[in-house]
Tab-separated table of C-alpha atoms in Angstrom:
chain	number	residue	atom	x	y	z
A	1	UNK	CA	-11.323	21.198	5.664
A	2	UNK	CA	-13.345	22.078	2.601
A	3	UNK	CA	-12.151	20.787	-0.766
A	4	UNK	CA	-11.488	24.274	-2.134
A	5	UNK	CA	-9.389	25.149	0.916
A	6	UNK	CA	-7.493	21.868	0.662
A	7	UNK	CA	-6.667	22.434	-3.001
A	8	UNK	CA	-5.519	25.976	-2.151
A	9	UNK	CA	-3.261	24.607	0.592
A	10	UNK	CA	-1.793	22.005	-1.745
A	11	UNK	CA	-1.031	24.462	-4.535
A	12	UNK	CA	1.301	22.209	-6.474
A	13	UNK	CA	-1.130	19.304	-6.566
A	14	UNK	CA	-2.714	18.618	-9.952
A	15	UNK	CA	-6.316	19.587	-10.588
A	16	UNK	CA	-7.082	15.894	-11.057
A	17	UNK	CA	-6.290	15.242	-7.391
A	18	UNK	CA	-8.591	17.986	-6.233
A	19	UNK	CA	-11.292	16.562	-8.464
A	20	UNK	CA	-10.775	13.092	-7.036
A	21	UNK	CA	-11.162	14.230	-3.427
A	22	UNK	CA	-14.178	16.361	-4.288
A	23	UNK	CA	-15.676	13.422	-6.159
A	24	UNK	CA	-15.159	11.132	-3.179
A	25	UNK	CA	-16.868	13.628	-0.886
A	26	UNK	CA	-19.781	13.998	-3.297
A	27	UNK	CA	-20.110	10.252	-3.789
A	28	UNK	CA	-19.163	10.090	-7.472
A	29	UNK	CA	-15.837	9.746	-9.179
A	30	UNK	CA	-14.017	9.308	-12.449
A	31	UNK	CA	-14.101	6.155	-14.541
A	32	UNK	CA	-17.521	5.067	-13.314
A	33	UNK	CA	-16.572	4.781	-9.632
A	34	UNK	CA	-18.935	5.872	-6.845
A	35	UNK	CA	-19.226	5.681	-3.067
A	36	UNK	CA	-22.684	4.125	-3.369
A	37	UNK	CA	-21.871	1.863	-6.316
A	38	UNK	CA	-23.329	-1.225	-4.595
A	39	UNK	CA	-26.267	0.548	-2.972
A	40	UNK	CA	-28.845	-1.307	-5.070
A	41	UNK	CA	-26.966	-4.492	-5.939
A	42	UNK	CA	-25.277	-5.318	-2.617
A	43	UNK	CA	-26.171	-2.762	0.068
A	44	UNK	CA	-24.524	-4.862	2.810
A	45	UNK	CA	-21.148	-5.096	1.053
A	46	UNK	CA	-19.434	-2.387	3.089
A	47	UNK	CA	-20.769	-3.677	6.403
A	48	UNK	CA	-19.762	-7.267	5.633
A	49	UNK	CA	-16.234	-6.278	4.668
A	50	UNK	CA	-15.867	-3.956	7.656
A	51	UNK	CA	-17.039	-6.627	10.094
A	52	UNK	CA	-14.531	-9.145	8.734
A	53	UNK	CA	-11.647	-6.663	8.744
A	54	UNK	CA	-12.507	-5.624	12.289
A	55	UNK	CA	-12.239	-9.237	13.455
A	56	UNK	CA	-8.920	-9.664	11.687
A	57	UNK	CA	-7.318	-6.469	13.009
A	58	UNK	CA	-8.590	-7.021	16.548
A	59	UNK	CA	-6.927	-10.426	16.497
A	60	UNK	CA	-3.733	-9.325	14.709
A	61	UNK	CA	-3.182	-5.590	14.112
A	62	UNK	CA	-0.156	-6.297	11.918
A	63	UNK	CA	-2.507	-7.516	9.184
A	64	UNK	CA	-3.366	-3.873	8.436
A	65	UNK	CA	0.127	-3.469	7.012
A	66	UNK	CA	-0.281	-6.707	5.081
A	67	UNK	CA	-3.466	-5.432	3.473
A	68	UNK	CA	-1.856	-2.104	2.590
A	69	UNK	CA	1.053	-3.898	0.938
A	70	UNK	CA	-1.372	-5.900	-1.214
A	71	UNK	CA	-2.977	-2.649	-2.431
A	72	UNK	CA	0.369	-1.125	-3.426
A	73	UNK	CA	1.641	-4.219	-5.185
A	74	UNK	CA	-1.634	-4.764	-7.022
A	75	UNK	CA	-2.267	-1.187	-8.164
A	76	UNK	CA	1.297	-0.391	-9.226
A	77	UNK	CA	1.586	-3.237	-11.735
A	78	UNK	CA	-1.354	-3.103	-14.127
A	79	UNK	CA	-3.824	-1.040	-12.158
A	80	UNK	CA	-6.103	-1.943	-9.243
A	81	UNK	CA	-7.555	-5.068	-10.818
A	82	UNK	CA	-6.844	-7.798	-8.218
A	83	UNK	CA	-4.478	-9.515	-10.647
A	84	UNK	CA	-2.067	-9.947	-7.739
A	85	UNK	CA	-4.410	-12.468	-6.114
A	86	UNK	CA	-4.483	-14.784	-9.148
A	87	UNK	CA	-2.541	-18.005	-8.617
A	88	UNK	CA	-3.822	-20.050	-11.579
A	89	UNK	CA	-3.688	-21.216	-14.293
A	90	UNK	CA	-0.209	-20.171	-15.446
A	91	UNK	CA	1.371	-16.899	-14.325
A	92	UNK	CA	1.142	-15.504	-10.792
A	93	UNK	CA	2.381	-12.078	-9.747
A	94	UNK	CA	2.851	-13.485	-6.258
A	95	UNK	CA	6.009	-15.324	-7.337
A	96	UNK	CA	7.415	-12.425	-9.360
A	97	UNK	CA	10.805	-11.255	-8.090
A	98	UNK	CA	9.592	-8.199	-6.085
A	99	UNK	CA	6.759	-10.208	-4.507
A	100	UNK	CA	8.175	-13.668	-3.982
A	101	UNK	CA	8.250	-14.504	-0.262
A	102	UNK	CA	7.455	-10.877	0.576
A	103	UNK	CA	3.650	-10.951	0.498
A	104	UNK	CA	1.895	-12.466	3.480
A	105	UNK	CA	0.026	-15.580	2.462
A	106	UNK	CA	-2.090	-15.157	5.590
A	107	UNK	CA	-3.268	-11.767	4.269
A	108	UNK	CA	-4.139	-13.269	0.898
A	109	UNK	CA	-6.163	-15.970	2.653
A	110	UNK	CA	-7.948	-13.245	4.644
A	111	UNK	CA	-8.972	-11.494	1.438
A	112	UNK	CA	-10.193	-14.790	-0.013
A	113	UNK	CA	-12.294	-15.317	3.110
A	114	UNK	CA	-13.738	-11.794	3.020
A	115	UNK	CA	-14.661	-12.239	-0.633
A	116	UNK	CA	-16.358	-15.555	0.200
A	117	UNK	CA	-18.471	-13.830	2.867
A	118	UNK	CA	-19.591	-11.194	0.378
A	119	UNK	CA	-20.275	-13.815	-2.304
A	120	UNK	CA	-22.540	-15.704	0.099
A	121	UNK	CA	-24.835	-12.661	0.293
A	122	UNK	CA	-24.337	-11.053	-3.132
A	123	UNK	CA	-22.984	-13.608	-5.620
A	124	UNK	CA	-21.196	-12.192	-8.633
A	125	UNK	CA	-21.593	-8.544	-7.649
A	126	UNK	CA	-18.633	-7.218	-5.631
A	127	UNK	CA	-15.191	-7.405	-7.229
A	128	UNK	CA	-11.998	-8.699	-5.682
A	129	UNK	CA	-10.402	-5.350	-6.598
A	130	UNK	CA	-12.939	-3.413	-4.520
A	131	UNK	CA	-12.585	-5.940	-1.706
A	132	UNK	CA	-8.820	-5.321	-1.565
A	133	UNK	CA	-9.046	-1.532	-1.579
A	134	UNK	CA	-11.900	-1.222	0.905
A	135	UNK	CA	-10.384	-3.786	3.281
A	136	UNK	CA	-7.087	-1.899	3.352
A	137	UNK	CA	-8.751	1.477	3.916
A	138	UNK	CA	-10.842	0.118	6.790
A	139	UNK	CA	-7.831	-1.597	8.383
A	140	UNK	CA	-5.768	1.567	8.091
A	141	UNK	CA	-8.285	3.553	10.114
A	142	UNK	CA	-8.561	0.802	12.724
A	143	UNK	CA	-4.851	1.116	13.536
A	144	UNK	CA	-4.862	4.881	13.850
A	145	UNK	CA	-4.838	6.116	10.270
A	146	UNK	CA	-7.209	8.563	8.586
A	147	UNK	CA	-10.680	7.741	7.361
A	148	UNK	CA	-10.525	7.465	3.567
A	149	UNK	CA	-13.774	7.424	1.558
A	150	UNK	CA	-13.398	4.647	-1.027
A	151	UNK	CA	-15.047	4.940	-4.397
A	152	UNK	CA	-16.265	1.528	-5.587
A	153	UNK	CA	-16.987	-0.046	-8.947
A	154	UNK	CA	-13.682	-1.629	-9.970
A	155	UNK	CA	-13.765	-4.858	-11.901
A	156	UNK	CA	-11.245	-7.696	-11.971
A	157	UNK	CA	-8.658	-8.789	-14.480
A	158	UNK	CA	-8.664	-12.352	-15.756
A	159	UNK	CA	-4.900	-12.408	-16.257
A	160	UNK	CA	-1.820	-11.676	-14.180
A	161	UNK	CA	1.185	-9.642	-15.267
A	162	UNK	CA	4.510	-11.226	-16.199
A	163	UNK	CA	7.557	-11.219	-13.951
A	164	UNK	CA	9.166	-8.598	-16.194
A	165	UNK	CA	6.126	-6.321	-15.906
A	166	UNK	CA	6.087	-6.606	-12.115
A	167	UNK	CA	9.815	-5.827	-11.902
A	168	UNK	CA	9.383	-2.808	-14.177
A	169	UNK	CA	6.567	-1.329	-12.082
A	170	UNK	CA	7.238	-2.048	-8.396
A	171	UNK	CA	9.714	0.550	-7.058
A	172	UNK	CA	12.778	-1.268	-5.743
A	173	UNK	CA	14.082	-0.470	-2.245
A	174	UNK	CA	17.488	0.488	-3.681
A	175	UNK	CA	16.221	3.163	-6.098
A	176	UNK	CA	17.712	6.649	-6.044
A	177	UNK	CA	15.461	9.674	-5.566
A	178	UNK	CA	15.481	10.298	-9.329
A	179	UNK	CA	14.507	6.676	-9.947
A	180	UNK	CA	11.738	6.878	-7.377
A	181	UNK	CA	10.354	10.071	-8.880
A	182	UNK	CA	10.441	8.581	-12.371
A	183	UNK	CA	8.679	5.410	-11.234
A	184	UNK	CA	5.903	7.395	-9.580
A	185	UNK	CA	5.651	9.746	-12.542
A	186	UNK	CA	5.184	6.711	-14.792
A	187	UNK	CA	2.106	5.911	-12.701
A	188	UNK	CA	0.693	9.431	-12.818
A	189	UNK	CA	1.898	10.235	-9.306
A	190	UNK	CA	4.075	13.134	-8.172
A	191	UNK	CA	6.590	13.914	-5.446
A	192	UNK	CA	3.901	14.563	-2.847
A	193	UNK	CA	2.428	11.151	-3.581
A	194	UNK	CA	5.880	9.566	-3.352
A	195	UNK	CA	6.559	10.990	0.101
A	196	UNK	CA	3.045	10.395	1.450
A	197	UNK	CA	2.729	6.817	0.198
A	198	UNK	CA	6.238	6.040	1.482
A	199	UNK	CA	4.732	6.871	4.867
A	200	UNK	CA	3.092	3.444	4.791
A	201	UNK	CA	6.532	2.220	5.903
A	202	UNK	CA	5.435	3.441	9.322
A	203	UNK	CA	4.139	-0.071	9.932
A	204	UNK	CA	4.801	-3.589	8.686
A	205	UNK	CA	7.908	-5.722	8.417
A	206	UNK	CA	10.907	-6.186	6.148
A	207	UNK	CA	12.568	-9.465	5.292
A	208	UNK	CA	16.151	-9.716	6.436
A	209	UNK	CA	17.288	-10.604	2.915
A	210	UNK	CA	16.287	-7.027	1.967
A	211	UNK	CA	17.767	-5.538	5.121
A	212	UNK	CA	21.056	-7.255	4.261
A	213	UNK	CA	21.398	-4.950	1.246
A	214	UNK	CA	21.961	-2.144	3.764
A	215	UNK	CA	24.358	-4.124	5.954
A	216	UNK	CA	26.660	-5.971	3.552
A	217	UNK	CA	29.340	-5.890	2.346
A	218	UNK	CA	29.591	-2.665	4.373
A	219	UNK	CA	27.037	-0.848	6.474
A	220	UNK	CA	25.220	1.797	4.464
A	221	UNK	CA	25.716	5.429	5.391
A	222	UNK	CA	21.892	5.646	5.262
A	223	UNK	CA	21.760	4.080	8.719
A	224	UNK	CA	22.596	5.290	12.200
A	225	UNK	CA	25.476	3.103	13.441
A	226	UNK	CA	23.636	1.889	16.530
A	227	UNK	CA	20.511	1.115	14.526
A	228	UNK	CA	22.562	-0.795	11.949
A	229	UNK	CA	24.171	-2.840	14.721
A	230	UNK	CA	20.739	-3.704	16.094
A	231	UNK	CA	19.543	-4.788	12.641
A	232	UNK	CA	22.626	-6.946	12.258
A	233	UNK	CA	21.959	-8.686	15.581
A	234	UNK	CA	18.449	-9.557	14.393
A	235	UNK	CA	19.143	-10.365	10.752
A	236	UNK	CA	22.612	-11.882	10.865
A	237	UNK	CA	22.634	-14.444	13.685
A	238	UNK	CA	26.117	-15.940	13.833
A	239	UNK	CA	26.740	-14.116	10.531
A	240	UNK	CA	25.374	-17.163	8.748
A	241	UNK	CA	22.986	-16.685	5.837
A	242	UNK	CA	21.588	-20.188	6.304
A	243	UNK	CA	20.454	-19.264	9.827
A	244	UNK	CA	18.425	-16.272	8.647
A	245	UNK	CA	15.692	-18.148	6.823
A	246	UNK	CA	12.497	-16.126	6.880
A	247	UNK	CA	13.592	-13.654	9.544
A	248	UNK	CA	11.896	-10.270	9.513
A	249	UNK	CA	12.263	-6.984	11.355
A	250	UNK	CA	9.741	-4.263	12.088
A	251	UNK	CA	9.975	-1.299	9.747
A	252	UNK	CA	9.256	0.971	12.688
A	253	UNK	CA	10.450	0.189	16.203
A	254	UNK	CA	8.680	3.209	17.701
A	255	UNK	CA	5.089	2.114	17.038
A	256	UNK	CA	5.110	-1.251	15.319
A	257	UNK	CA	1.473	-1.760	14.346
A	258	UNK	CA	0.195	1.817	14.404
A	259	UNK	CA	-0.302	4.072	11.392
A	260	UNK	CA	1.201	7.440	12.342
A	261	UNK	CA	3.866	9.898	11.206
A	262	UNK	CA	6.800	8.321	13.049
A	263	UNK	CA	8.219	7.033	9.740
A	264	UNK	CA	9.303	10.563	8.850
A	265	UNK	CA	11.027	10.991	12.199
A	266	UNK	CA	12.812	7.718	11.504
A	267	UNK	CA	13.982	8.972	8.119
A	268	UNK	CA	15.387	12.149	9.648
A	269	UNK	CA	17.091	10.155	12.408
A	270	UNK	CA	18.554	7.598	9.982
A	271	UNK	CA	16.611	4.727	11.503
A	272	UNK	CA	14.485	3.910	8.456
A	273	UNK	CA	15.528	0.638	6.864
A	274	UNK	CA	15.423	1.033	3.092
A	275	UNK	CA	17.810	3.032	0.917
A	276	UNK	CA	14.725	4.459	-0.808
A	277	UNK	CA	13.645	5.914	2.548
A	278	UNK	CA	16.927	7.777	2.987
A	279	UNK	CA	16.789	8.973	-0.618
A	280	UNK	CA	13.762	11.119	0.210
A	281	UNK	CA	16.230	13.519	1.839
A	282	UNK	CA	18.246	13.880	-1.359
A	283	UNK	CA	15.901	16.247	-3.201
A	284	UNK	CA	14.774	19.618	-1.812
A	285	UNK	CA	11.055	19.074	-2.437
A	286	UNK	CA	10.849	15.607	-0.913
A	287	UNK	CA	13.112	16.549	2.015
A	288	UNK	CA	10.859	19.500	2.814
A	289	UNK	CA	7.836	17.203	2.881
A	290	UNK	CA	9.590	14.672	5.136
A	291	UNK	CA	10.354	17.488	7.560
A	292	UNK	CA	6.780	18.775	7.372
A	293	UNK	CA	5.172	15.395	8.005
A	294	UNK	CA	7.609	14.541	10.817
A	295	UNK	CA	6.245	17.508	12.765
A	296	UNK	CA	2.644	17.552	11.540
A	297	UNK	CA	0.734	14.285	11.455
A	298	UNK	CA	-2.421	16.064	10.298
A	299	UNK	CA	-0.709	17.277	7.117
A	300	UNK	CA	0.619	13.768	6.476
A	301	UNK	CA	-2.808	12.198	6.936
A	302	UNK	CA	-4.459	14.736	4.646
A	303	UNK	CA	-1.924	14.123	1.888
A	304	UNK	CA	-2.021	10.351	2.392
A	305	UNK	CA	-5.777	10.426	1.820
A	306	UNK	CA	-5.253	12.293	-1.444
A	307	UNK	CA	-2.415	10.075	-2.620
A	308	UNK	CA	-4.142	6.823	-1.650
A	309	UNK	CA	-7.234	7.957	-3.538
A	310	UNK	CA	-5.138	8.662	-6.647
A	311	UNK	CA	-3.349	5.333	-6.381
A	312	UNK	CA	-6.476	3.197	-6.041
A	313	UNK	CA	-7.953	4.792	-9.154
A	314	UNK	CA	-4.955	3.866	-11.323
A	315	UNK	CA	-5.772	1.681	-14.309
A	316	UNK	CA	-9.117	0.517	-12.968
A	317	UNK	CA	-11.408	-1.666	-15.054
A	318	UNK	CA	-15.027	-0.468	-15.047
A	319	UNK	CA	-18.226	-0.808	-17.042
A	320	UNK	CA	-17.882	-3.631	-19.542
A	321	UNK	CA	-14.151	-4.016	-18.979
A	322	UNK	CA	-12.994	-6.848	-16.764
A	323	UNK	CA	-15.168	-9.260	-14.797
A	324	UNK	CA	-16.366	-9.930	-11.251
A	325	UNK	CA	-14.275	-12.936	-10.266
A	326	UNK	CA	-16.130	-15.414	-8.105
A	327	UNK	CA	-12.906	-16.633	-6.521
A	328	UNK	CA	-10.087	-14.138	-6.187
A	329	UNK	CA	-7.379	-16.748	-6.756
A	330	UNK	CA	-8.632	-18.011	-10.110
A	331	UNK	CA	-10.086	-16.463	-13.273
A	332	UNK	CA	-13.724	-17.093	-14.058
A	333	UNK	CA	-14.276	-20.037	-16.364
């Protein structure tokens, strides 16, 4: 679909979104980003990253969801600057309350490895921030999602955000629809972005300690009774918290490691896990979009491309701002 037609179809989208998609198609974007940013400095960057992601996803398709989670939790805090991957010297976003024990350490190690492969060919050129975003976009397509052109040129932060900053920016799973809308609005995103990006809950896993919020002290009315009973069997063995440990459940039992529109069907059928999922039905505009995407995967994919593109351009460091970290886990000396 041509950009002009797409913007006409999505009448309530901001002009900035239309510009972003058009820019991606034309190869240039806002804030100094471009599709061919590394054409002269590291022409093999895309191929190296794609080859590594392909190996990872072929071996373990669930890592696509892990990579997507890293993008969300990095970009929503202080922009897409790879600050989430910093573990030294003092503060780490990885142990902040919304992230602690919820980010896959195996996924973080994968990103470190991919960055090392790029560094071996083009030292000091390709940022950790670009590595995160491109890896996630490639993985998404490999498990059935849309192809998303990724503008490159982000640079990395040298510092991580505080626990308070992470808490203030990551939308909590218990937020109401008004809270969700406000959180997304604070990041320059609208209701269409909220519903589309929530669609990433179509794959991945949830820790049982989060699922318990929907099961205790009473079962939430968000959940179908049979589905809630099944969650309880998985997450509450012998009804003993000490037995749960690091138990997880799939966010989507219909197609566990595939990126598709089944999330929206789950929301309508009350078999989506988080309270924030059910809250999408509590405002007319978001409910209408859930219903649309449940019956039209093409519309969901088209909007997800737009919303992902907006998200990964939030708060980026370009030009003389930021650095190219040699190791994603530590700031440059």
